[in-house]
CSV table of C-alpha atoms and ligand atoms in Angstrom, one decimal:
chain,number,residue,atom,x,y,z
A,1095,SER,CA,56.8,111.7,164.5
A,1096,LYS,CA,58.2,108.3,163.8
A,1097,GLY,CA,55.1,107.2,162.0
A,1098,THR,CA,55.3,103.5,161.3
A,1099,TYR,CA,59.0,103.3,162.0
A,1100,ASP,CA,60.5,101.7,165.1
A,1101,SER,CA,63.1,104.5,165.4
A,1102,TYR,CA,64.0,107.9,164.0
A,1103,MET,CA,67.2,106.5,162.7
A,1104,SER,CA,65.5,104.1,160.4
A,1105,LYS,CA,63.0,106.8,159.3
A,1106,GLU,CA,65.8,109.3,158.6
A,1107,ILE,CA,67.8,106.7,156.6
A,1108,ASP,CA,64.8,106.2,154.4
A,1109,GLU,CA,64.2,109.9,154.0
A,1110,GLN,CA,67.5,110.4,152.1
A,1111,PRO,CA,66.2,110.1,148.5
A,1112,ALA,CA,63.6,112.8,149.3
A,1113,VAL,CA,66.2,115.0,151.0
A,1114,LEU,CA,68.4,115.0,147.9
A,1115,ARG,CA,65.4,115.8,145.7
A,1116,ARG,CA,64.4,118.7,148.1
A,1117,ILE,CA,68.0,120.0,148.0
A,1118,ALA,CA,68.0,120.0,144.2
A,1119,LYS,CA,64.7,121.9,144.3
A,1120,GLU,CA,65.9,124.5,146.8
A,1121,TYR,CA,69.2,125.2,145.1
A,1122,TYR,CA,68.5,125.1,141.4
A,1123,ARG,CA,66.6,127.4,139.1
A,1124,ASP,CA,66.5,126.6,135.3
A,1125,GLN,CA,69.2,123.9,135.9
A,1126,GLN,CA,71.6,126.5,137.4
A,1127,PRO,CA,72.8,126.5,141.0
A,1128,VAL,CA,71.4,129.5,143.0
A,1129,ILE,CA,73.8,130.7,145.7
A,1130,SER,CA,73.9,134.2,147.1
A,1131,PRO,CA,76.1,136.4,144.9
A,1132,ASP,CA,77.7,138.0,148.0
A,1133,LEU,CA,78.8,134.6,149.3
A,1134,ILE,CA,80.2,133.6,145.9
A,1135,ALA,CA,82.0,136.9,145.5
A,1136,GLU,CA,83.6,136.4,148.9
A,1137,MET,CA,84.6,132.8,148.2
A,1138,LYS,CA,86.1,133.9,144.8
A,1139,GLN,CA,88.7,135.9,146.8
A,1140,ALA,CA,89.9,132.9,148.7
A,1141,ASP,CA,93.2,131.1,148.0
A,1142,ARG,CA,92.2,128.2,150.3
A,1143,ILE,CA,89.0,126.8,151.8
A,1144,TYR,CA,89.2,125.4,155.3
A,1145,ILE,CA,86.3,123.1,156.2
A,1146,VAL,CA,85.9,122.8,160.0
A,1147,ALA,CA,83.8,120.0,161.5
A,1148,ALA,CA,83.4,117.2,163.9
A,1149,GLY,CA,82.3,113.5,163.7
A,1150,THR,CA,80.1,112.7,160.8
A,1151,SER,CA,80.2,116.2,159.6
A,1152,TYR,CA,84.0,115.9,159.4
A,1153,HIS,CA,83.5,112.8,157.2
A,1154,ALA,CA,81.2,114.7,154.9
A,1155,GLY,CA,83.9,117.5,154.8
A,1156,LEU,CA,86.4,115.0,153.5
A,1157,VAL,CA,84.2,114.5,150.5
A,1158,GLY,CA,83.6,118.2,150.2
A,1159,GLN,CA,87.3,119.0,150.2
A,1160,GLU,CA,87.8,117.0,147.0
A,1161,LEU,CA,84.7,118.6,145.4
A,1162,PHE,CA,86.0,122.1,145.9
A,1163,GLU,CA,89.4,121.2,144.4
A,1164,GLU,CA,87.9,119.3,141.4
A,1165,LEU,CA,85.0,121.6,140.6
A,1166,ALA,CA,86.3,125.0,141.5
A,1167,ASN,CA,90.1,124.4,141.5
A,1168,VAL,CA,90.4,126.0,144.9
A,1169,PRO,CA,92.7,124.2,147.4
A,1170,ALA,CA,90.7,122.9,150.3
A,1171,GLU,CA,91.3,121.0,153.5
A,1172,VAL,CA,89.1,119.7,156.2
A,1173,LYS,CA,90.0,120.2,159.9
A,1174,LEU,CA,88.8,118.5,163.0
A,1175,ALA,CA,87.3,121.4,165.0
A,1176,SER,CA,88.6,120.1,168.4
A,1177,GLU,CA,92.1,120.0,167.1
A,1178,PHE,CA,92.2,123.0,164.8
A,1179,GLY,CA,91.0,125.4,167.4
A,1180,HIS,CA,94.1,124.8,169.4
A,1181,HIS,CA,96.5,124.5,166.5
A,1182,LEU,CA,95.5,126.9,163.8
A,1183,GLY,CA,98.9,126.5,162.2
A,1184,LYS,CA,100.0,128.6,159.3
A,1185,LEU,CA,97.0,129.7,157.4
A,1186,SER,CA,97.0,130.8,153.8
A,1187,GLN,CA,97.0,134.4,152.8
A,1188,ARG,CA,93.2,134.6,152.0
A,1189,PRO,CA,91.5,131.8,153.8
A,1190,PHE,CA,87.7,131.1,153.7
A,1191,PHE,CA,86.2,129.0,156.5
A,1192,ILE,CA,83.3,126.7,156.0
A,1193,PHE,CA,81.7,125.4,159.3
A,1194,LEU,CA,79.9,122.1,158.5
A,1195,THR,CA,77.5,121.4,161.4
A,1196,GLN,CA,74.2,119.7,161.4
A,1197,SER,CA,73.1,121.2,164.6
A,1198,GLY,CA,74.9,124.5,164.3
A,1199,GLU,CA,75.6,124.3,168.0
A,1200,THR,CA,78.8,122.2,168.3
A,1201,ALA,CA,81.1,123.9,170.8
A,1202,ASP,CA,84.3,122.7,169.2
A,1203,SER,CA,83.3,124.2,165.8
A,1204,ARG,CA,82.1,127.4,167.5
A,1205,GLN,CA,85.4,128.1,169.2
A,1206,VAL,CA,87.1,128.0,165.9
A,1207,LEU,CA,84.6,130.4,164.5
A,1208,VAL,CA,85.2,132.8,167.4
A,1209,GLN,CA,88.9,132.8,166.5
A,1210,THR,CA,88.5,133.2,162.8
A,1211,LYS,CA,86.1,136.1,163.3
A,1212,ALA,CA,88.5,137.8,165.6
A,1213,LEU,CA,91.1,137.5,162.8
A,1214,LYS,CA,88.5,139.0,160.4
A,1215,TYR,CA,88.4,136.0,158.1
A,1216,PRO,CA,85.1,135.3,156.2
A,1217,SER,CA,83.0,132.4,157.2
A,1218,LEU,CA,80.1,130.3,156.0
A,1219,THR,CA,78.1,127.8,158.1
A,1220,VAL,CA,76.4,124.9,156.3
A,1221,THR,CA,73.8,123.7,158.8
A,1222,ASN,CA,70.4,122.0,159.2
A,1223,VAL,CA,69.2,124.6,161.8
A,1224,ALA,CA,68.5,128.0,160.4
A,1225,ASN,CA,68.6,129.9,163.7
A,1226,SER,CA,71.5,128.0,165.3
A,1227,THR,CA,74.4,129.7,167.0
A,1228,LEU,CA,76.9,129.1,164.2
A,1229,ALA,CA,74.4,130.1,161.5
A,1230,ARG,CA,73.9,133.4,163.3
A,1231,GLU,CA,77.5,134.1,164.1
A,1232,SER,CA,79.1,133.4,160.7
A,1233,ASP,CA,79.0,135.8,157.8
A,1234,TYR,CA,76.9,133.5,155.6
A,1235,ALA,CA,74.7,130.4,156.1
A,1236,LEU,CA,73.5,127.7,153.8
A,1237,LEU,CA,70.8,125.3,154.9
A,1238,LEU,CA,70.9,121.5,154.4
A,1239,HIS,CA,67.1,121.2,154.1
A,1240,ALA,CA,67.3,117.7,155.6
A,1241,GLY,CA,64.4,118.3,157.9
A,1242,PRO,CA,64.8,117.8,161.7
A,1243,GLU,CA,67.3,115.0,162.5
A,1244,ILE,CA,66.2,113.5,165.8
A,1245,ALA,CA,68.2,110.3,166.0
A,1246,VAL,CA,71.6,111.0,167.7
A,1247,ALA,CA,73.4,109.1,165.0
A,1248,SER,CA,73.6,111.4,162.0
A,1249,THR,CA,72.5,109.9,158.7
A,1250,LYS,CA,70.5,112.2,156.4
A,1251,ALA,CA,72.6,115.2,157.4
A,1252,TYR,CA,75.7,113.4,156.0
A,1253,THR,CA,74.3,113.0,152.6
A,1254,ALA,CA,72.8,116.5,152.6
A,1255,GLN,CA,76.2,118.0,153.6
A,1256,ILE,CA,77.8,116.2,150.6
A,1257,ALA,CA,75.1,117.4,148.3
A,1258,VAL,CA,75.2,121.1,149.4
A,1259,GLN,CA,79.0,121.1,149.2
A,1260,ALA,CA,78.8,119.8,145.6
A,1261,ILE,CA,76.4,122.5,144.6
A,1262,LEU,CA,78.5,125.2,146.2
A,1263,ALA,CA,81.6,123.9,144.6
A,1264,GLN,CA,79.9,123.8,141.2
A,1265,ALA,CA,78.6,127.4,141.7
A,1266,LEU,CA,82.1,128.6,142.7
A,1267,GLY,CA,83.8,126.9,139.8
A,1268,GLN,CA,81.3,128.5,137.4
A,1269,ALA,CA,81.9,131.9,138.9
A,1270,LEU,CA,85.6,131.4,138.6
A,1271,ASN,CA,85.2,130.3,135.0
A,1272,TYR,CA,87.0,127.1,135.8
A,1273,GLN,CA,86.5,124.2,133.4
A,1274,PRO,CA,86.9,121.0,135.4
A,1275,LYS,CA,88.8,118.3,133.7
A,1276,HIS,CA,86.0,115.9,134.5
A,1277,PRO,CA,82.9,118.1,134.8
A,1278,ILE,CA,80.0,116.9,136.9
A,1279,ASP,CA,76.4,117.7,136.2
A,1280,VAL,CA,75.6,118.0,139.9
A,1281,LEU,CA,71.8,118.4,139.5
A,1282,ASN,CA,71.6,115.3,137.4
A,1283,GLN,CA,73.8,113.4,139.8
A,1284,LEU,CA,71.6,114.3,142.8
A,1285,GLY,CA,68.6,112.7,141.0
A,1286,LEU,CA,70.7,109.6,140.1
A,1287,ALA,CA,71.9,109.5,143.7
A,1288,ALA,CA,68.3,109.6,145.1
A,1289,ASN,CA,67.4,106.6,142.9
A,1290,ALA,CA,70.6,104.7,143.7
A,1291,ILE,CA,70.0,105.2,147.5
A,1292,GLN,CA,66.4,104.0,147.1
A,1293,THR,CA,67.7,100.9,145.4
A,1294,VAL,CA,69.9,100.1,148.4
A,1295,ILE,CA,67.0,100.9,150.9
A,1296,ASP,CA,64.8,98.4,148.9
A,1297,GLN,CA,67.4,95.7,149.8
A,1298,LYS,CA,66.9,96.0,153.5
A,1299,ASP,CA,66.0,92.4,154.0
A,1300,LYS,CA,69.3,91.4,152.4
A,1301,LEU,CA,71.2,94.0,154.5
A,1302,GLU,CA,69.6,92.7,157.7
A,1303,LYS,CA,70.6,89.2,156.8
A,1304,LEU,CA,74.2,90.4,156.1
A,1305,THR,CA,74.2,92.1,159.5
A,1306,GLU,CA,73.3,88.7,161.2
A,1307,ASP,CA,76.1,87.0,159.2
A,1308,TYR,CA,78.8,89.6,159.7
A,1309,PHE,CA,78.2,91.7,162.8
A,1310,ASP,CA,75.8,90.1,165.3
A,1311,LYS,CA,78.2,87.7,166.7
A,1312,HIS,CA,81.3,89.9,166.6
A,1313,ASP,CA,82.6,92.7,168.9
A,1314,ARG,CA,84.8,94.3,166.3
A,1315,ALA,CA,84.9,95.0,162.5
A,1316,PHE,CA,87.0,96.8,160.0
A,1317,PHE,CA,85.9,99.0,157.1
A,1318,ILE,CA,88.5,99.6,154.4
A,1319,GLY,CA,88.8,101.5,151.2
A,1320,ARG,CA,90.9,104.0,149.2
A,1321,GLY,CA,90.1,107.6,148.2
A,1322,ASN,CA,86.3,108.0,148.6
A,1323,GLY,CA,86.1,104.5,149.7
A,1324,TYR,CA,88.3,105.3,152.7
A,1325,MET,CA,86.2,108.4,153.5
A,1326,VAL,CA,83.0,106.2,153.5
A,1327,ALA,CA,84.9,103.5,155.6
A,1328,LEU,CA,85.5,106.1,158.3
A,1329,GLU,CA,81.8,107.1,158.5
A,1330,ALA,CA,80.5,103.5,158.3
A,1331,ALA,CA,82.8,102.6,161.2
A,1332,LEU,CA,81.6,105.6,163.3
A,1333,LYS,CA,78.0,104.7,162.7
A,1334,LEU,CA,78.5,101.1,163.7
A,1335,LYS,CA,80.5,102.1,166.8
A,1336,GLU,CA,78.0,104.6,168.1
A,1337,VAL,CA,74.8,102.7,167.9
A,1338,SER,CA,75.8,99.0,168.1
A,1339,TYR,CA,78.9,99.5,170.3
A,1340,ILE,CA,80.9,97.1,168.1
A,1341,HIS,CA,84.5,98.3,168.0
A,1342,ALA,CA,84.8,99.3,164.4
A,1343,GLU,CA,87.7,101.0,162.6
A,1344,GLY,CA,87.8,102.7,159.2
A,1345,PHE,CA,91.1,102.2,157.5
A,1346,ALA,CA,92.9,103.2,154.4
A,1347,ALA,CA,93.1,99.8,152.6
A,1348,GLY,CA,96.8,100.2,151.8
A,1349,GLU,CA,97.7,101.2,155.3
A,1350,LEU,CA,96.4,97.9,156.9
A,1351,LYS,CA,99.6,96.1,156.1
A,1352,HIS,CA,101.6,98.7,158.0
A,1353,GLY,CA,100.5,97.3,161.3
A,1354,THR,CA,96.8,96.9,161.7
A,1355,ILE,CA,96.6,93.7,159.7
A,1356,ALA,CA,98.0,92.0,162.9
A,1357,LEU,CA,94.4,92.3,164.3
A,1358,ILE,CA,92.9,90.2,161.5
A,1359,GLU,CA,92.0,86.8,162.8
A,1360,ASN,CA,89.8,83.9,161.7
A,1361,GLN,CA,86.3,85.3,161.0
A,1362,THR,CA,87.1,89.0,161.7
A,1363,PRO,CA,84.6,91.0,159.7
A,1364,VAL,CA,86.1,93.3,157.0
A,1365,VAL,CA,84.0,95.4,154.8
A,1366,ALA,CA,85.7,96.8,151.7
A,1367,PHE,CA,84.5,99.7,149.5
A,1368,ILE,CA,85.5,99.6,145.9
A,1369,LEU,CA,84.4,102.9,144.5
A,1370,GLU,CA,87.2,104.2,142.3
A,1371,GLU,CA,88.6,102.9,139.1
A,1372,ALA,CA,92.1,104.1,139.8
A,1373,THR,CA,92.4,102.1,143.1
A,1374,ALA,CA,90.0,99.2,142.6
A,1375,ALA,CA,92.7,96.7,141.8
A,1376,HIS,CA,94.8,97.7,144.8
A,1377,THR,CA,91.9,97.5,147.2
A,1378,ARG,CA,91.0,94.1,145.8
A,1379,GLY,CA,94.6,93.1,146.5
A,1380,ASN,CA,94.1,94.2,150.1
A,1381,VAL,CA,91.0,92.2,150.4
A,1382,LYS,CA,92.9,89.1,149.3
A,1383,GLU,CA,95.5,89.8,152.0
A,1384,VAL,CA,92.9,89.8,154.7
A,1385,VAL,CA,91.1,86.8,153.2
A,1386,SER,CA,94.3,84.8,153.4
A,1387,ARG,CA,94.4,85.6,157.1
A,1388,GLY,CA,90.9,84.3,157.7
A,1389,ALA,CA,88.9,87.5,157.5
A,1390,HIS,CA,85.2,87.3,156.7
A,1391,THR,CA,85.0,89.9,153.9
A,1392,LEU,CA,82.1,91.7,152.4
A,1393,THR,CA,82.7,93.9,149.3
A,1394,ILE,CA,80.6,96.9,148.3
A,1395,ALA,CA,81.4,97.9,144.8
A,1396,LYS,CA,80.1,100.3,142.2
A,1397,LYS,CA,78.5,98.6,139.3
A,1398,SER,CA,81.1,99.5,136.6
A,1399,LEU,CA,83.8,98.0,138.8
A,1400,ALA,CA,81.8,95.1,140.3
A,1401,GLN,CA,82.8,91.4,140.0
A,1402,SER,CA,80.4,88.5,140.2
A,1403,ASP,CA,81.3,87.7,143.8
A,1404,ASP,CA,80.8,91.2,145.2
A,1405,THR,CA,78.3,91.3,148.1
A,1406,ILE,CA,76.6,94.6,147.4
A,1407,VAL,CA,76.6,96.4,144.0
A,1408,LEU,CA,75.8,100.1,143.9
A,1409,ASP,CA,74.5,102.0,140.9
A,1410,ASP,CA,77.1,104.2,139.4
A,1411,LEU,CA,77.4,107.9,140.2
A,1412,ASN,CA,80.3,110.2,139.4
A,1413,GLU,CA,83.1,108.8,141.5
A,1414,LEU,CA,83.4,111.9,143.6
A,1415,LEU,CA,79.8,111.5,144.6
A,1416,MET,CA,79.8,107.8,145.3
A,1417,PRO,CA,79.9,108.3,149.1
A,1418,LEU,CA,76.2,109.5,148.8
A,1419,VAL,CA,75.1,106.0,148.0
A,1420,ALA,CA,78.0,103.9,149.4
A,1421,ILE,CA,77.3,105.0,153.0
A,1422,ILE,CA,73.7,103.6,153.0
A,1423,PRO,CA,74.7,100.0,153.6
A,1424,GLY,CA,76.9,101.2,156.4
A,1425,GLN,CA,74.0,103.1,158.0
A,1426,LEU,CA,71.7,100.1,157.7
A,1427,PHE,CA,74.4,97.7,159.2
A,1428,ALA,CA,74.6,100.0,162.2
A,1429,TYR,CA,70.9,100.3,162.6
A,1430,PHE,CA,70.2,96.5,162.3
A,1431,ALA,CA,73.2,95.6,164.5
A,1432,ALA,CA,72.0,98.0,167.2
A,1433,LYS,CA,68.4,96.7,167.0
A,1434,HIS,CA,69.5,93.1,167.1
A,1435,ARG,CA,71.5,93.8,170.3
A,1436,GLY,CA,68.5,95.4,171.9
A,1437,ASN,CA,70.2,98.9,172.1
A,1438,ASP,CA,68.4,102.1,172.1
A,1439,VAL,CA,68.9,103.0,168.4
A,1440,ASP,CA,68.0,106.7,168.7
A,1441,GLN,CA,69.7,107.4,172.0
A,1442,PRO,CA,73.0,105.5,172.2
A,1443,ARG,CA,74.7,105.5,175.6
A,1444,ASN,CA,77.1,108.4,176.4
A,1445,LEU,CA,76.0,110.5,173.5
A,1446,ALA,CA,74.0,113.7,173.0
A,1447,LYS,CA,72.6,115.1,169.8
A,1448,SER,CA,74.6,118.3,170.0
A,1449,VAL,CA,77.9,118.5,171.8
A,1450,THR,CA,77.9,121.8,173.5
A,1451,VAL,CA,81.1,121.3,175.5
A,1452,GLU,CA,84.6,121.5,174.2
B,2129,F6R,C1,77.6,111.0,164.6
B,2129,F6R,C2,77.3,112.3,165.1
B,2129,F6R,C3,78.3,113.2,165.6
B,2129,F6R,C4,78.1,114.6,165.0
B,2129,F6R,C5,79.2,115.6,165.5
B,2129,F6R,C6,79.0,116.9,164.9
B,2129,F6R,O1,76.5,110.3,164.1
B,2129,F6R,O2,76.1,112.6,165.1
B,2129,F6R,O3,79.6,112.7,165.2
B,2129,F6R,O4,78.3,114.5,163.6
B,2129,F6R,O5,78.9,115.7,166.9
B,2129,F6R,O6,77.8,117.5,165.1
B,2129,F6R,P1,77.3,118.7,164.2
B,2129,F6R,O7,77.3,118.3,162.8
B,2129,F6R,O8,75.9,119.0,164.8
B,2129,F6R,O9,78.3,119.8,164.4
């Protein structure tokens, strides 16, 4: 039940610290990741990992792709299920397919699985629903342990998907005896992430006020960032669109000047994510560009890169895992904007929880 909450979405946003702690409990013994040896043996053979997903799960896959490359040194790419199924392209010699799907029922993802099975390629479904179609039809399944996600807009499944991919990437890297250039203590990071998320959730009053200032009187908004900041920008924009119906776009900060900056007018809301040391200065430069065209900018920065005028400062995690905490303000903006507009937060128009048509 919703308990004291006004919507499942707000309840599920708040559950995220507990979900990360549960995932840590489920997947670690004596500080070591526990993944089925058969699955790891199969993945060790792969020369490339294809992550297949839709919507929010696709955005979680963008983060996962980097984790597999960094922690296991296996080339990885994420594919939109609705596109990939019709354009498989030239696959690598020994592909391994990961289907990321909260519901395990998404028809676009399933039609890719049907094809990769016919080609006899190995597959794993990472899902929140143990007995779902994709979990049953793929060779292996890993559970998100997020608990039932009732709100149509996916929140806790996104953070859970990033966490489970990080654990799997760590386990694969260890099995391959790969020494990452920048090792990540994933278990420790999940604990830090749970605390960092709670710190954002504890600032709900501030986030509601920011929603009034930035989104309530506007029909459109931009989210920009680079690297992981770009990945989070895409997901923050999707959340805002689907529940508040504000036209939001996530953009690579450096790409704005190649056309889209023409849309920036006086008071256009622009949210910038500054999450990576390597690109922070460039993204700040892009913020200046939109400020000089009148944009109403809001910056979300990680503590070690923060400046005194940043709007929201996030506790530091390993850079690859910053999306776990950076998405929380985006989820809360979407929730408050929808609520302020009087929308049905849990059942946005035109949407269904699982999309069982292609
Ligand atoms: C967005 C949302 C959708 C789903 C997408 C994939 O909040 O819920 O974009 O993420 O339909 O669904 P699953 O993960 O069930 O395959």
